[in-house]
CSV table of C-alpha atoms and ligand atoms in Angstrom, one decimal:
chain,number,residue,atom,x,y,z
A,1,MET,CA,173.8,78.7,23.6
A,2,LYS,CA,173.7,75.2,25.0
A,3,LYS,CA,171.3,74.7,27.9
A,4,GLY,CA,171.3,72.1,30.7
A,5,PHE,CA,169.8,71.6,34.1
A,6,THR,CA,172.5,72.2,36.6
A,7,ILE,CA,170.6,73.1,39.8
A,8,THR,CA,173.4,72.7,42.3
A,9,TYR,CA,177.2,72.6,42.0
A,10,GLU,CA,180.2,72.5,44.3
A,11,TYR,CA,182.7,75.3,44.2
A,12,GLY,CA,185.4,76.3,46.7
A,13,GLY,CA,184.1,74.3,49.6
A,14,ASN,CA,180.5,75.6,49.2
A,15,LEU,CA,177.4,74.3,47.5
A,16,TYR,CA,175.9,76.7,45.0
A,17,VAL,CA,172.3,76.8,43.9
A,18,ASN,CA,171.3,78.0,40.4
A,19,PRO,CA,167.6,79.0,40.7
A,20,THR,CA,167.2,81.2,37.6
A,21,ASN,CA,168.7,82.8,34.5
A,22,ARG,CA,166.5,85.8,34.8
A,23,CYS,CA,168.2,89.2,35.5
A,24,ASN,CA,167.1,92.8,35.5
A,25,PHE,CA,170.7,93.9,34.7
A,26,ASN,CA,172.9,93.5,31.8
A,27,CYS,CA,176.3,94.0,33.3
A,28,GLU,CA,179.3,94.7,31.0
A,29,PHE,CA,181.3,92.2,33.0
A,30,CYS,CA,178.7,89.5,33.3
A,31,LEU,CA,180.1,86.0,32.7
A,32,ARG,CA,176.9,85.2,30.8
A,33,HIS,CA,178.1,87.3,27.8
A,34,ASN,CA,180.1,86.0,24.8
A,35,GLY,CA,178.6,82.6,24.8
A,36,HIS,CA,179.9,81.7,28.3
A,37,ASP,CA,178.1,79.0,30.0
A,38,GLY,CA,179.5,79.2,33.5
A,39,SER,CA,183.0,78.1,32.7
A,40,ILE,CA,184.6,79.1,36.0
A,41,TYR,CA,182.4,76.5,37.7
A,42,THR,CA,183.0,74.0,34.9
A,43,HIS,CA,179.3,73.6,34.7
A,44,ASN,CA,176.7,74.8,32.1
A,45,LEU,CA,174.6,77.1,34.2
A,46,TRP,CA,172.2,78.0,31.4
A,47,LEU,CA,168.9,76.3,32.4
A,48,GLU,CA,166.6,74.7,29.9
A,49,ARG,CA,163.9,75.7,32.4
A,50,GLU,CA,163.8,77.0,36.0
A,51,PRO,CA,163.8,74.3,38.6
A,52,THR,CA,160.7,74.1,40.7
A,53,LYS,CA,161.1,74.7,44.4
A,54,GLU,CA,160.7,70.9,45.0
A,55,GLU,CA,163.5,70.2,42.4
A,56,MET,CA,165.8,72.8,44.1
A,57,LEU,CA,165.2,71.1,47.5
A,58,SER,CA,165.7,67.6,46.2
A,59,SER,CA,168.9,68.6,44.3
A,60,ILE,CA,170.3,70.3,47.5
A,61,GLU,CA,169.4,67.3,49.6
A,62,SER,CA,171.1,64.9,47.2
A,63,TRP,CA,174.5,66.2,48.5
A,64,ASP,CA,176.1,65.4,51.8
A,65,LEU,CA,175.5,68.9,53.2
A,66,SER,CA,177.9,68.4,56.2
A,67,LYS,CA,180.7,68.7,53.7
A,68,TYR,CA,180.1,72.4,52.8
A,69,LYS,CA,180.8,75.6,54.6
A,70,GLN,CA,177.9,77.5,53.0
A,71,LEU,CA,174.8,76.9,50.9
A,72,VAL,CA,174.9,79.8,48.4
A,73,PHE,CA,171.9,80.9,46.3
A,74,VAL,CA,173.3,82.7,43.2
A,75,GLY,CA,173.5,81.0,39.8
A,76,PHE,CA,173.5,82.4,36.4
A,77,GLY,CA,171.1,85.2,37.0
A,78,GLU,CA,169.6,87.3,39.8
A,79,PRO,CA,168.5,84.8,42.5
A,80,SER,CA,166.0,87.1,44.2
A,81,TYR,CA,163.6,86.5,41.3
A,82,ARG,CA,163.0,83.2,43.1
A,83,LEU,CA,163.0,84.6,46.6
A,84,GLU,CA,159.6,83.0,47.6
A,85,ASP,CA,160.7,79.6,46.4
A,86,ILE,CA,164.1,79.9,48.0
A,87,CYS,CA,162.5,80.8,51.3
A,88,TRP,CA,160.3,77.7,51.0
A,89,VAL,CA,163.4,75.6,50.3
A,90,ILE,CA,165.3,77.0,53.4
A,91,ASP,CA,162.2,76.4,55.5
A,92,ARG,CA,162.0,72.7,54.4
A,93,LEU,CA,165.8,72.3,55.1
A,94,LYS,CA,165.3,73.6,58.6
A,95,GLU,CA,162.3,71.3,59.1
A,96,HIS,CA,164.4,68.4,58.0
A,97,GLY,CA,167.0,69.4,60.7
A,98,THR,CA,169.7,70.6,58.3
A,99,LYS,CA,172.2,73.0,59.8
A,100,ILE,CA,174.1,74.9,57.1
A,101,PHE,CA,175.2,78.5,56.7
A,102,THR,CA,173.0,80.1,54.1
A,103,ARG,CA,174.0,83.0,51.8
A,104,MET,CA,172.5,84.9,48.9
A,105,ASP,CA,174.7,86.7,46.3
A,106,THR,CA,172.6,89.4,44.8
A,107,ASN,CA,172.6,92.6,42.8
A,108,GLY,CA,170.6,94.1,45.7
A,109,THR,CA,167.5,95.1,43.8
A,110,ALA,CA,165.0,92.5,45.1
A,111,ASN,CA,162.7,95.3,46.3
A,112,LEU,CA,162.6,96.8,42.8
A,113,ILE,CA,162.0,93.3,41.3
A,114,HIS,CA,159.1,92.5,43.7
A,115,GLY,CA,157.7,96.0,44.1
A,116,ARG,CA,157.7,95.7,47.9
A,117,ASP,CA,160.0,95.5,50.8
A,118,VAL,CA,161.1,91.9,50.8
A,119,CYS,CA,163.8,92.3,53.4
A,120,PRO,CA,161.8,90.8,56.3
A,121,ASP,CA,161.5,87.6,54.2
A,122,PHE,CA,165.3,87.0,54.8
A,123,ALA,CA,164.9,87.0,58.6
A,124,GLY,CA,165.8,83.7,60.2
A,125,ARG,CA,166.5,82.2,56.8
A,126,PHE,CA,169.8,83.8,55.6
A,127,ASP,CA,173.0,84.0,57.6
A,128,MET,CA,174.6,86.3,55.0
A,129,VAL,CA,173.8,88.4,52.0
A,130,SER,CA,176.5,89.6,49.6
A,131,ILE,CA,175.6,92.5,47.4
A,132,SER,CA,177.5,93.8,44.4
A,133,LEU,CA,178.2,97.5,44.9
A,134,ASN,CA,180.3,97.6,41.8
A,135,THR,CA,181.1,101.3,41.7
A,136,ASP,CA,180.8,104.6,43.5
A,137,THR,CA,178.3,106.7,41.5
A,138,ALA,CA,174.8,106.1,40.1
A,139,GLU,CA,176.0,107.3,36.7
A,140,LYS,CA,178.9,104.8,36.5
A,141,TYR,CA,176.5,102.1,37.8
A,142,GLU,CA,174.0,102.7,35.0
A,143,ALA,CA,176.7,102.6,32.4
A,144,LEU,CA,178.2,99.4,33.8
A,145,CYS,CA,175.1,97.4,34.8
A,146,HIS,CA,172.4,98.7,32.5
A,147,PRO,CA,169.6,98.1,35.0
A,148,VAL,CA,166.1,97.8,33.7
A,149,GLN,CA,164.6,99.9,36.5
A,150,PRO,CA,165.5,103.5,37.0
A,151,GLY,CA,167.0,104.4,40.4
A,152,ALA,CA,168.7,101.0,40.8
A,153,TYR,CA,171.9,102.3,42.4
A,154,GLN,CA,170.0,104.1,45.2
A,155,ALA,CA,167.6,101.1,45.6
A,156,MET,CA,170.6,98.7,45.9
A,157,LYS,CA,172.1,100.9,48.6
A,158,ASP,CA,168.8,101.2,50.4
A,159,PHE,CA,168.4,97.5,50.3
A,160,ALA,CA,171.9,97.0,51.7
A,161,LYS,CA,171.1,99.2,54.7
A,162,GLU,CA,167.6,97.7,55.3
A,163,ILE,CA,168.6,94.1,55.0
A,164,GLN,CA,171.0,94.5,58.0
A,165,LYS,CA,168.0,94.5,60.2
A,166,TYR,CA,167.2,91.0,59.2
A,167,VAL,CA,170.5,89.3,58.2
A,168,PRO,CA,173.5,88.9,60.6
A,169,THR,CA,176.2,89.4,57.9
A,170,VAL,CA,175.9,91.8,55.0
A,171,MET,CA,178.8,92.3,52.7
A,172,MET,CA,179.2,94.6,49.7
A,173,THR,CA,181.7,93.8,47.0
A,174,VAL,CA,183.6,95.4,44.2
A,175,VAL,CA,186.2,93.8,41.8
A,176,ASP,CA,189.8,94.7,41.9
A,177,THR,CA,189.9,96.0,38.3
A,178,ILE,CA,188.4,99.4,39.3
A,179,PRO,CA,190.9,102.3,40.0
A,180,PRO,CA,192.3,102.6,43.5
A,181,GLU,CA,190.5,105.9,44.2
A,182,GLU,CA,187.2,104.2,43.2
A,183,ILE,CA,187.9,101.3,45.5
A,184,GLU,CA,188.4,103.7,48.4
A,185,ASN,CA,185.2,105.7,47.5
A,186,CYS,CA,183.3,102.4,47.5
A,187,ARG,CA,184.9,101.5,50.9
A,188,ARG,CA,183.6,104.7,52.3
A,189,ILE,CA,180.1,104.2,50.9
A,190,CYS,CA,180.0,100.6,52.2
A,191,GLU,CA,181.5,101.1,55.6
A,192,GLU,CA,180.5,104.6,56.5
A,193,GLU,CA,177.3,105.3,54.6
A,194,ILE,CA,175.8,101.8,54.7
A,195,GLY,CA,177.6,100.0,57.6
A,196,ALA,CA,178.2,96.8,55.7
A,197,ILE,CA,181.4,94.6,55.5
A,198,TYR,CA,183.5,95.6,52.5
A,199,ARG,CA,185.3,93.1,50.2
A,200,VAL,CA,187.4,93.7,47.1
A,201,ARG,CA,187.0,90.6,45.0
A,202,GLU,CA,189.6,89.3,42.6
A,203,TYR,CA,188.5,89.6,39.0
A,204,ILE,CA,187.9,86.2,37.4
A,205,GLU,CA,189.1,85.9,33.8
A,206,ASP,CA,186.7,84.8,31.2
B,1,SF4,S1,173.5,91.2,38.0
B,1,SF4,FE1,174.8,89.4,37.9
B,1,SF4,S2,173.7,88.0,36.5
B,1,SF4,FE2,172.8,90.0,36.3
B,1,SF4,S3,173.8,90.8,34.5
B,1,SF4,FE3,174.9,91.5,36.3
B,1,SF4,S4,176.6,90.0,36.6
B,1,SF4,FE4,175.1,89.1,35.2
């Protein structure tokens, strides 16, 4: 696959940051499959190397940030691999007087990736975290996402509960291609079991 060095890109009124291509999942629906290079964003999101924290900051600050609703850390991989550097970047932005709504879109397994509870690191830095719930049982989750670590479904749900202590808005998402009954089961898990905001996302064609 062709690699580039797209660190930041605009999409839907937000500015997105692409910190890593690493991921501990291999989701069946991942846009990275089949030679895709991030076509929905019209950018090549495969990185020839990960940007340093300084490169992330300078790429973000090269845009007029007053134009965007949100600064979203996501990219073509699981952004929480770069949590420490992302926190550093947000701290520098705050020091520089930048006021922008910050969000991370994540698979919700940062605590498994880092082997510790990283939720407190989000406090005062992120306005929102969006977590992919994907499905309603651990068995289906394993089959769909192929996580490296065992117990990922429960770890993701635990993270979604815990992170609410530190981040004002926590959302969990599924895509609208799953059956209606599963959508409702996921709504119950999200709203009643975890207490997060539920969103059914539209499936984006390859
Ligand atoms: S968690 Fe995201 S980046 Fe990782 S495999 Fe799944 S869809 Fe792809």
